[in-house]
PDB file of C-alpha atoms in Angstrom:
ATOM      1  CA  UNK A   1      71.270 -98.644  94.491  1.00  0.00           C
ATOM      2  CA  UNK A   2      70.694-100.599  97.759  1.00  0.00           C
ATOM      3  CA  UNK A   3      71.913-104.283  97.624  1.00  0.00           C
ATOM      4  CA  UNK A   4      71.017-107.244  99.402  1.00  0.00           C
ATOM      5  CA  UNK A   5      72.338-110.731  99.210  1.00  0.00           C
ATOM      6  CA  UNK A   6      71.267-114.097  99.770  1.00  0.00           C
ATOM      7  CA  UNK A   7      73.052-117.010 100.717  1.00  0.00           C
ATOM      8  CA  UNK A   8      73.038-119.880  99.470  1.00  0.00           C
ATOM      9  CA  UNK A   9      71.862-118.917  95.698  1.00  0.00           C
ATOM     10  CA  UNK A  10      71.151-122.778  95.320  1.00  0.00           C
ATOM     11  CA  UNK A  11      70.789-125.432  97.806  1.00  0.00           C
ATOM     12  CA  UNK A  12      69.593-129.157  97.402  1.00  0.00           C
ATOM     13  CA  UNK A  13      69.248-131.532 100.743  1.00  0.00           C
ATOM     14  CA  UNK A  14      67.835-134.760 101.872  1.00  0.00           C
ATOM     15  CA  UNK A  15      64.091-134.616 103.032  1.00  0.00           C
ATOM     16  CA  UNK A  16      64.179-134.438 106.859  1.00  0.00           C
ATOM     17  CA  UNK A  17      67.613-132.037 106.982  1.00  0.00           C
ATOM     18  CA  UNK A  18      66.932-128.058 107.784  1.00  0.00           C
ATOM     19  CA  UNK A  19      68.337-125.447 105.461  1.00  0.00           C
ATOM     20  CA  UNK A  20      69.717-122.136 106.617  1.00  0.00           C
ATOM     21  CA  UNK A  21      68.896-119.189 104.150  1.00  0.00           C
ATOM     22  CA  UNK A  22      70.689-115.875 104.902  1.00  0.00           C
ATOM     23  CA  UNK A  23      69.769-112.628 104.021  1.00  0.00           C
ATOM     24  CA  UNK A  24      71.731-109.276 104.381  1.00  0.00           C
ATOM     25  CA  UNK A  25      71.863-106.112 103.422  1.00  0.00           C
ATOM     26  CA  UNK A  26      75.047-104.818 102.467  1.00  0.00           C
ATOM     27  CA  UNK A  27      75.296-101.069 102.295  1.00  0.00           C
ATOM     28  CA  UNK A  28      72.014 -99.869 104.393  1.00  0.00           C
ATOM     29  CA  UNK A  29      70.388-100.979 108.126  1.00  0.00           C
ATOM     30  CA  UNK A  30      67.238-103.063 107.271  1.00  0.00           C
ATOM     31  CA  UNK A  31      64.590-102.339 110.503  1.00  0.00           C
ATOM     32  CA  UNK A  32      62.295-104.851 108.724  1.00  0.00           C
ATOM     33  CA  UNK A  33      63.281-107.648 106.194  1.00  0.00           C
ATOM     34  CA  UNK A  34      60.491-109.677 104.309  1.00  0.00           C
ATOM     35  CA  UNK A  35      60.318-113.828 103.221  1.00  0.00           C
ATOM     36  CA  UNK A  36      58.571-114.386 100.395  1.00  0.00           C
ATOM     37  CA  UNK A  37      57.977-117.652  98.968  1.00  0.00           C
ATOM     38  CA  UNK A  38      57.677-118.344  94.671  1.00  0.00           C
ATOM     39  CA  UNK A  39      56.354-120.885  93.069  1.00  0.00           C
ATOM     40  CA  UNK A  40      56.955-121.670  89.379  1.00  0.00           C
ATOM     41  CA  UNK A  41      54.796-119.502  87.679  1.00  0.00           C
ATOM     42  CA  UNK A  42      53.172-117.783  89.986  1.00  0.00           C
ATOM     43  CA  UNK A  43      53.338-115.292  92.454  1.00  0.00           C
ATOM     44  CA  UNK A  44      55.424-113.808  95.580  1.00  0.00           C
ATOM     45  CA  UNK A  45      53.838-115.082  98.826  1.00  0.00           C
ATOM     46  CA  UNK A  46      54.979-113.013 101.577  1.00  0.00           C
ATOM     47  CA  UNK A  47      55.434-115.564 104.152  1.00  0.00           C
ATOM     48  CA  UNK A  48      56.397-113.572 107.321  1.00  0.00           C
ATOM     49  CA  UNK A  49      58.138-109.980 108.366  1.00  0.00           C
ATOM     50  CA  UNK A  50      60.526-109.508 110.384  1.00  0.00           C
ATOM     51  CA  UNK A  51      61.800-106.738 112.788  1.00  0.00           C
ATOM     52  CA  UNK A  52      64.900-106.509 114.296  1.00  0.00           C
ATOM     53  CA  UNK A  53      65.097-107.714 117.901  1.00  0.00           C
ATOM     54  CA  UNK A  54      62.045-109.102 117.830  1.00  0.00           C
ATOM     55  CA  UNK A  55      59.676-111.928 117.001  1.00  0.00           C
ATOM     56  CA  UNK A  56      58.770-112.665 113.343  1.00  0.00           C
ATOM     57  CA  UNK A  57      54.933-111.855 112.304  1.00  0.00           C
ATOM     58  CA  UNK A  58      53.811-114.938 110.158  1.00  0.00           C
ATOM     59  CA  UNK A  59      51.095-114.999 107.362  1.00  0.00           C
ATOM     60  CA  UNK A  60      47.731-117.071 107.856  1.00  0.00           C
ATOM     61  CA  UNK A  61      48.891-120.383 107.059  1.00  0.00           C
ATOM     62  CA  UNK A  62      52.365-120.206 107.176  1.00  0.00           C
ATOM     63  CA  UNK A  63      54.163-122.908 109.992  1.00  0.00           C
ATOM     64  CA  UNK A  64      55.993-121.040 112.271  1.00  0.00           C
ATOM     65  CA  UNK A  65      57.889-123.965 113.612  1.00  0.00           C
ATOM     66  CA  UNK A  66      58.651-125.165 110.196  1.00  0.00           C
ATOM     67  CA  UNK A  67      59.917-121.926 109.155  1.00  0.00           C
ATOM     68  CA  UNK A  68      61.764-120.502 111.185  1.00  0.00           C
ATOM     69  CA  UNK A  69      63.189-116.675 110.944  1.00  0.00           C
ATOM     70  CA  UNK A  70      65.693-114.483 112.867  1.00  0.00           C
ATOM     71  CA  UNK A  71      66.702-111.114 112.583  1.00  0.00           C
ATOM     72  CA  UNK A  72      69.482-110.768 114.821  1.00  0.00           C
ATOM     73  CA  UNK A  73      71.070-107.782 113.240  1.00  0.00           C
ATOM     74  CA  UNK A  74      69.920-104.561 111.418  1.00  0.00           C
ATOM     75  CA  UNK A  75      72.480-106.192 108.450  1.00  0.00           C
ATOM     76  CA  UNK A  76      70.989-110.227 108.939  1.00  0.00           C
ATOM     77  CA  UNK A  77      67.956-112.071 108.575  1.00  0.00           C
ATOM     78  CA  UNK A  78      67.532-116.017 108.311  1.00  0.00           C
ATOM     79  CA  UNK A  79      65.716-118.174 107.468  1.00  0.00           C
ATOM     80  CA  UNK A  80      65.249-122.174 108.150  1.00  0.00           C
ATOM     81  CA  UNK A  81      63.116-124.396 106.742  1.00  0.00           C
ATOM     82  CA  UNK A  82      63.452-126.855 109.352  1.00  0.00           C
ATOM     83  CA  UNK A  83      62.759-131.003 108.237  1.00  0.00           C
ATOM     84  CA  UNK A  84      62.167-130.382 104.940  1.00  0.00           C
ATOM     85  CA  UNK A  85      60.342-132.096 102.408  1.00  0.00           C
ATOM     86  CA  UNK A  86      59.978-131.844  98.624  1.00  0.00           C
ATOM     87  CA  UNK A  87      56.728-130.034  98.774  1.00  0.00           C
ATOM     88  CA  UNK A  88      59.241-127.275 100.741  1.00  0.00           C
ATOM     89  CA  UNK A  89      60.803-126.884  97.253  1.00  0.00           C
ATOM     90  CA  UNK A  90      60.665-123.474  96.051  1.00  0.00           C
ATOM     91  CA  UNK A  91      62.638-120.291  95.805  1.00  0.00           C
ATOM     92  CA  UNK A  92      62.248-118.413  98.522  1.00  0.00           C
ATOM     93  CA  UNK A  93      63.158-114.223  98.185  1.00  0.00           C
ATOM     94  CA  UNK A  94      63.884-111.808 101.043  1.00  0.00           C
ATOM     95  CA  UNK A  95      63.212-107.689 100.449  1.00  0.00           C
ATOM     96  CA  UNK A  96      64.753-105.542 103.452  1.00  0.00           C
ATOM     97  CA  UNK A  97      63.545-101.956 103.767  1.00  0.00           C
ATOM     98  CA  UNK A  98      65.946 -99.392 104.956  1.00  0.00           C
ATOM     99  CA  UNK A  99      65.317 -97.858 108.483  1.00  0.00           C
ATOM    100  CA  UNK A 100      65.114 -94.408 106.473  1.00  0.00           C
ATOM    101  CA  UNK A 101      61.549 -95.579 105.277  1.00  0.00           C
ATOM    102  CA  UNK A 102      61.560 -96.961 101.455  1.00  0.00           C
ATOM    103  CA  UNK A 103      58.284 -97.946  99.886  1.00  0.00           C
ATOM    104  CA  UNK A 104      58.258-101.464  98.192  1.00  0.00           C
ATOM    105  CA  UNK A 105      62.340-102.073 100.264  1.00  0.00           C
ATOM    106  CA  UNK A 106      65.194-103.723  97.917  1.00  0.00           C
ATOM    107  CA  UNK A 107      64.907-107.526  97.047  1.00  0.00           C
ATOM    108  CA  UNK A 108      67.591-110.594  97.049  1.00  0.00           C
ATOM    109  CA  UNK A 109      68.517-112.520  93.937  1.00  0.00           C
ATOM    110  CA  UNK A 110      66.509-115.135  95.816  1.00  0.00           C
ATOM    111  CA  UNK A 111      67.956-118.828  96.817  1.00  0.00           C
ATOM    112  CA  UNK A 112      66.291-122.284  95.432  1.00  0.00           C
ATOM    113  CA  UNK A 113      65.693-124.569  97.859  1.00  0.00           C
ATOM    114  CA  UNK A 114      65.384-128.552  96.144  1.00  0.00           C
ATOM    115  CA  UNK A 115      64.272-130.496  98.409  1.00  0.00           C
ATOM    116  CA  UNK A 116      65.280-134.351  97.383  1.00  0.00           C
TER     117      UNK A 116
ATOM    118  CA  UNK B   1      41.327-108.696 100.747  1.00  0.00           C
ATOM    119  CA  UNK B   2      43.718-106.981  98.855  1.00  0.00           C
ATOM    120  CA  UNK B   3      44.711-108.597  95.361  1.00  0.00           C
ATOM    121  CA  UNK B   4      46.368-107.629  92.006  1.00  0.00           C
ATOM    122  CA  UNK B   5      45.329-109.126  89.016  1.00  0.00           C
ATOM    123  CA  UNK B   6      47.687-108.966  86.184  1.00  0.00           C
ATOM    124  CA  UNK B   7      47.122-110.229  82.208  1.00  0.00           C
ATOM    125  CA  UNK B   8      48.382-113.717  81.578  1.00  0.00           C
ATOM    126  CA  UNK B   9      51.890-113.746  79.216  1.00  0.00           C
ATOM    127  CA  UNK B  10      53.796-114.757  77.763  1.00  0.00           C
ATOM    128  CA  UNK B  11      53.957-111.659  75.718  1.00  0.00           C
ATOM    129  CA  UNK B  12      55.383-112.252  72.903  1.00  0.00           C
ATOM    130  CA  UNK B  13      56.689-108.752  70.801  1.00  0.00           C
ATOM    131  CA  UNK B  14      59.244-107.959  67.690  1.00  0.00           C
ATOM    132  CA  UNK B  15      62.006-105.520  69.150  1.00  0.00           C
ATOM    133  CA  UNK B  16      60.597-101.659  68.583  1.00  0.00           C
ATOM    134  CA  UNK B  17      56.910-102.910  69.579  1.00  0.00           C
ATOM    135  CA  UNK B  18      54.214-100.723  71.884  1.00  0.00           C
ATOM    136  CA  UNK B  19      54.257-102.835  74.692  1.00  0.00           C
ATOM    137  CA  UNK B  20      51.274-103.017  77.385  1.00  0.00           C
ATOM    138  CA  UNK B  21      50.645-105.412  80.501  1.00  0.00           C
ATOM    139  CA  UNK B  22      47.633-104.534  82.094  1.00  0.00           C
ATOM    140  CA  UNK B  23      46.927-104.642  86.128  1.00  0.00           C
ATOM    141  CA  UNK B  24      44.210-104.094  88.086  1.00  0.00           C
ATOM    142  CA  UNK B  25      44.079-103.630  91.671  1.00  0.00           C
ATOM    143  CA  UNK B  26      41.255-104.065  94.902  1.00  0.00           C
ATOM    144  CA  UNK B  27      41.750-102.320  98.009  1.00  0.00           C
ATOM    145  CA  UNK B  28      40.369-100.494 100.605  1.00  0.00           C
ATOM    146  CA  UNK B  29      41.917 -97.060 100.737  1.00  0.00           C
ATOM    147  CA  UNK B  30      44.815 -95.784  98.981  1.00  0.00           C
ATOM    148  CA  UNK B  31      47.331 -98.077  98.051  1.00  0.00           C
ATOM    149  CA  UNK B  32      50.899 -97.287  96.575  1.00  0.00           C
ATOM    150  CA  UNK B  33      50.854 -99.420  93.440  1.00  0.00           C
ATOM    151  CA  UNK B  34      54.698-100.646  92.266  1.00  0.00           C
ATOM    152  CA  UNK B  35      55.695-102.442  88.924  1.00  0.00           C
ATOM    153  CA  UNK B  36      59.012-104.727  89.684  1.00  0.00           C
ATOM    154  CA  UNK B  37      60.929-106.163  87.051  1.00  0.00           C
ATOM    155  CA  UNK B  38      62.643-109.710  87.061  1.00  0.00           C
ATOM    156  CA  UNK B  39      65.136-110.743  84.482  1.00  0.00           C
ATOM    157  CA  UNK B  40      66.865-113.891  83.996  1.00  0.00           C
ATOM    158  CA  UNK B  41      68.858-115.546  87.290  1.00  0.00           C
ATOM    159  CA  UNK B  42      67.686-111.846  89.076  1.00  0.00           C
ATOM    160  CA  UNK B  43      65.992-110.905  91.769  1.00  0.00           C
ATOM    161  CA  UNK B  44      63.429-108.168  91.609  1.00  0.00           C
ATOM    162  CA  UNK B  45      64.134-104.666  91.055  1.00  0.00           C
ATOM    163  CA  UNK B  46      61.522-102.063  91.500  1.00  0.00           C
ATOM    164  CA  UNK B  47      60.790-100.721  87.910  1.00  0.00           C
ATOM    165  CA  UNK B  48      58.131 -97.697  88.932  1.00  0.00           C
ATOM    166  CA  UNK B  49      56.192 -96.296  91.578  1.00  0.00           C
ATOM    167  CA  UNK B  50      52.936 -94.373  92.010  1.00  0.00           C
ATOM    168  CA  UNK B  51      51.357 -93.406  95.882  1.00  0.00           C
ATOM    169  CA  UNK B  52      48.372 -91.119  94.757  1.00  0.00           C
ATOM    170  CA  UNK B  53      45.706 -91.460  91.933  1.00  0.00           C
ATOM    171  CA  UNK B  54      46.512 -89.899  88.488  1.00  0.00           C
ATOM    172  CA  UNK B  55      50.442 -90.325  89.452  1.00  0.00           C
ATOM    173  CA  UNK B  56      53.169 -91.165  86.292  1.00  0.00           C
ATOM    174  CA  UNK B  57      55.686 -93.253  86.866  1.00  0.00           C
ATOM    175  CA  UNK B  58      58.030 -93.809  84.862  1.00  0.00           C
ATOM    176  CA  UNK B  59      61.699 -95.492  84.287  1.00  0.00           C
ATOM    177  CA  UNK B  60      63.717 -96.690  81.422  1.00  0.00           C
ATOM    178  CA  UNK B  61      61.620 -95.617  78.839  1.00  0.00           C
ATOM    179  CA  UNK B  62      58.659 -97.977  80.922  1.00  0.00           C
ATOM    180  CA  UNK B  63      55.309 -95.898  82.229  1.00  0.00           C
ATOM    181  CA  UNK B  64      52.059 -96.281  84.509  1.00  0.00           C
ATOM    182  CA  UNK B  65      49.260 -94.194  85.381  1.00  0.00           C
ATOM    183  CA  UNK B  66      47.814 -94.858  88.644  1.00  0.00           C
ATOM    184  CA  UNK B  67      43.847 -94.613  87.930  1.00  0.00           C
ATOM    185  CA  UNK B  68      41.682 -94.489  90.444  1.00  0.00           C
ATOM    186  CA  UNK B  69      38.184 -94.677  88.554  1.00  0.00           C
ATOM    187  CA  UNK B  70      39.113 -98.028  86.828  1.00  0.00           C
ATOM    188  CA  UNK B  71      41.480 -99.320  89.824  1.00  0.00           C
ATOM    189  CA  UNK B  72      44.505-100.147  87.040  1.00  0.00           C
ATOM    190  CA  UNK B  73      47.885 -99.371  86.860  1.00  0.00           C
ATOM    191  CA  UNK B  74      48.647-100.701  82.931  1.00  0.00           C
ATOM    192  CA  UNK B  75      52.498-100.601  82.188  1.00  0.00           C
ATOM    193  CA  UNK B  76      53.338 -99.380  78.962  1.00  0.00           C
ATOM    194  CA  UNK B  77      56.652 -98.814  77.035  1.00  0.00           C
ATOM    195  CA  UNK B  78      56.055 -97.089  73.077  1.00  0.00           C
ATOM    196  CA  UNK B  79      59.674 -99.251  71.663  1.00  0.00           C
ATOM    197  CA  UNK B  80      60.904-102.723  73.254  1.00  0.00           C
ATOM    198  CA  UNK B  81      64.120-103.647  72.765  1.00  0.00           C
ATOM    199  CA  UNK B  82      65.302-107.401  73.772  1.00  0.00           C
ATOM    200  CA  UNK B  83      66.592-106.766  77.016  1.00  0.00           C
ATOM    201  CA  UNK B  84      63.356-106.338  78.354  1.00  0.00           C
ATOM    202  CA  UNK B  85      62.634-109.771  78.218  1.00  0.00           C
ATOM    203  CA  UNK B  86      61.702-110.381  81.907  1.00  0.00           C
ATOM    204  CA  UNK B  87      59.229-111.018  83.972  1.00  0.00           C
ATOM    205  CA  UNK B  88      56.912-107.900  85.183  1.00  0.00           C
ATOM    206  CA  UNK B  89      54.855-108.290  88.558  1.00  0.00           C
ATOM    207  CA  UNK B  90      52.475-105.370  89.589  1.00  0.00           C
ATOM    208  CA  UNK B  91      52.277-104.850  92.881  1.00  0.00           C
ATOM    209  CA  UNK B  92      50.448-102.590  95.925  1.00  0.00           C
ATOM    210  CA  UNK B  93      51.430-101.960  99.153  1.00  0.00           C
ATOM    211  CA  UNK B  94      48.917 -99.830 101.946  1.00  0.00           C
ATOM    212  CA  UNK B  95      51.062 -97.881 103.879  1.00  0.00           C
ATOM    213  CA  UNK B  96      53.634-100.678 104.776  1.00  0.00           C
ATOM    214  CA  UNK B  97      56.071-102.621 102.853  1.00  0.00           C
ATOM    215  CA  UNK B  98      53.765-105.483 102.556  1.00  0.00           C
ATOM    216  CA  UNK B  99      53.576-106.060  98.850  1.00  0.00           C
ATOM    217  CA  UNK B 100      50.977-107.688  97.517  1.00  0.00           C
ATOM    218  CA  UNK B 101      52.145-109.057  93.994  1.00  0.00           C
ATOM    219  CA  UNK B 102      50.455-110.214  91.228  1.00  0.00           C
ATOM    220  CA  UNK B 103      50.785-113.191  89.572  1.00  0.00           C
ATOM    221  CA  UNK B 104      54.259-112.242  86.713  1.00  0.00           C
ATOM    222  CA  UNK B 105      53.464-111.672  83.317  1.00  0.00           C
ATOM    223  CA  UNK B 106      56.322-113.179  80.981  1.00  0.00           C
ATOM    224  CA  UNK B 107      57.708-110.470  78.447  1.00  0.00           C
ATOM    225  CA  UNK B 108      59.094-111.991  75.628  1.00  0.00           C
ATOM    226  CA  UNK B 109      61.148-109.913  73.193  1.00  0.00           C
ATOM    227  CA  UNK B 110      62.653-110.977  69.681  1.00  0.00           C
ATOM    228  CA  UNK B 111      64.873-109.021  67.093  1.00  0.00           C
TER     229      UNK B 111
END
């Protein structure tokens, strides 16, 4: 099946630093990758969509300018959690649906962000 | 809004148990209603799928109805083995690929 990465798998940095999470999709063209957000026990958060080539669509509540997302490539998305700080801690997940149209897309492994 | 509502785990079985996890669903419309599976260190993979009321799914053994009169989407599997021990989100998506999960339920399996 389809397969996406993420990069890094684990990261820990200093509160106030910015983190760059990378998410691809190796063997398909993602029109629209996904950011969700996962707390321990509990749910994915979808935390903004993005299209290719354009602007990412945030959800109600989410900081735009603390999260920031780019989708430079039909292959790349990435995200960065600019100044973090430990309540930033999470694991964040991407999904990237094929330009051919697939309900639900293909997820990452997801990437755990400690923020110290 | 939308929202999925799933049973609280863990679940705890003995290997070659009937397994269910219920979910219920509200939304306007039609949704397509998913069931993703997460095991250990994983990311999610999309178990089953259903777009229209009184649809199967079904994978690995693992199926869900889609019914409309009681908005649910139960997952069951007749025989666990171990290595479904994972984590099981229900999920519905209205004509996008914004999923709306809900909250895991923990599967537990033991020999």
């Amino acid at each position: 099946g389809a397969v996406v990465s993420q990069h890094p798998s684990w990261v820990i940095c200093k509160s106030g630093t910015s983190v760059k999470i990378e998410c691809r999709s190796l063997d398909f063209q993602a029109t629209t990758m996904f950011w969700y957000r996962q707390f321990p026990k509990q749910s994915l958060m979808l935390m903004a969509t993005s299209n290719e080539g354009s602007k990412a669509t945030y959800e109600q509540g989410v900081e735009k300018d603390k999260f920031l997302i780019n989708h430079a490539s039909l292959t790349l998305s990435t995200l960065t959690v600019t100044s973090a700080h430990p309540e930033d801690s999470s694991f964040y997940i991407c999904s990237a649906s094929p330009t051919s149209g697939v309900s639900g897309g293909y997820f990452g492994p997801g990437t755990r962000l400690t923020v110290l | 809004g939308d929202s999925v509502t799933q049973m609280e785990g863990p679940v705890t079985l003995s290997e070659e148990a009937f397994l269910t996890i219920n979910c219920t669903y509200t939304a306007t419309g039609y949704p397509s209603l998913f069931w993703y599976v997460q095991y250990p260190g994983e990311g999610l993979q999309l178990l089953l799928k259903a777009t229209k009321a009184d649809d199967k799914g079904s994978n690995k053994g693992f199926e869900a109805t889609y019914r409309k009169e009681t908005t649910s989407f139960h997952l069951e599997k007749g025989s666990v083995q171990v290595s479904d021990s994972a984590v099981y989100f229900c999920a519905l998506t209205r004509g996008t690929d914004k999923l709306i999960f809900g909250t895991g339920t923990r599967l537990q399996v033991f020999p």
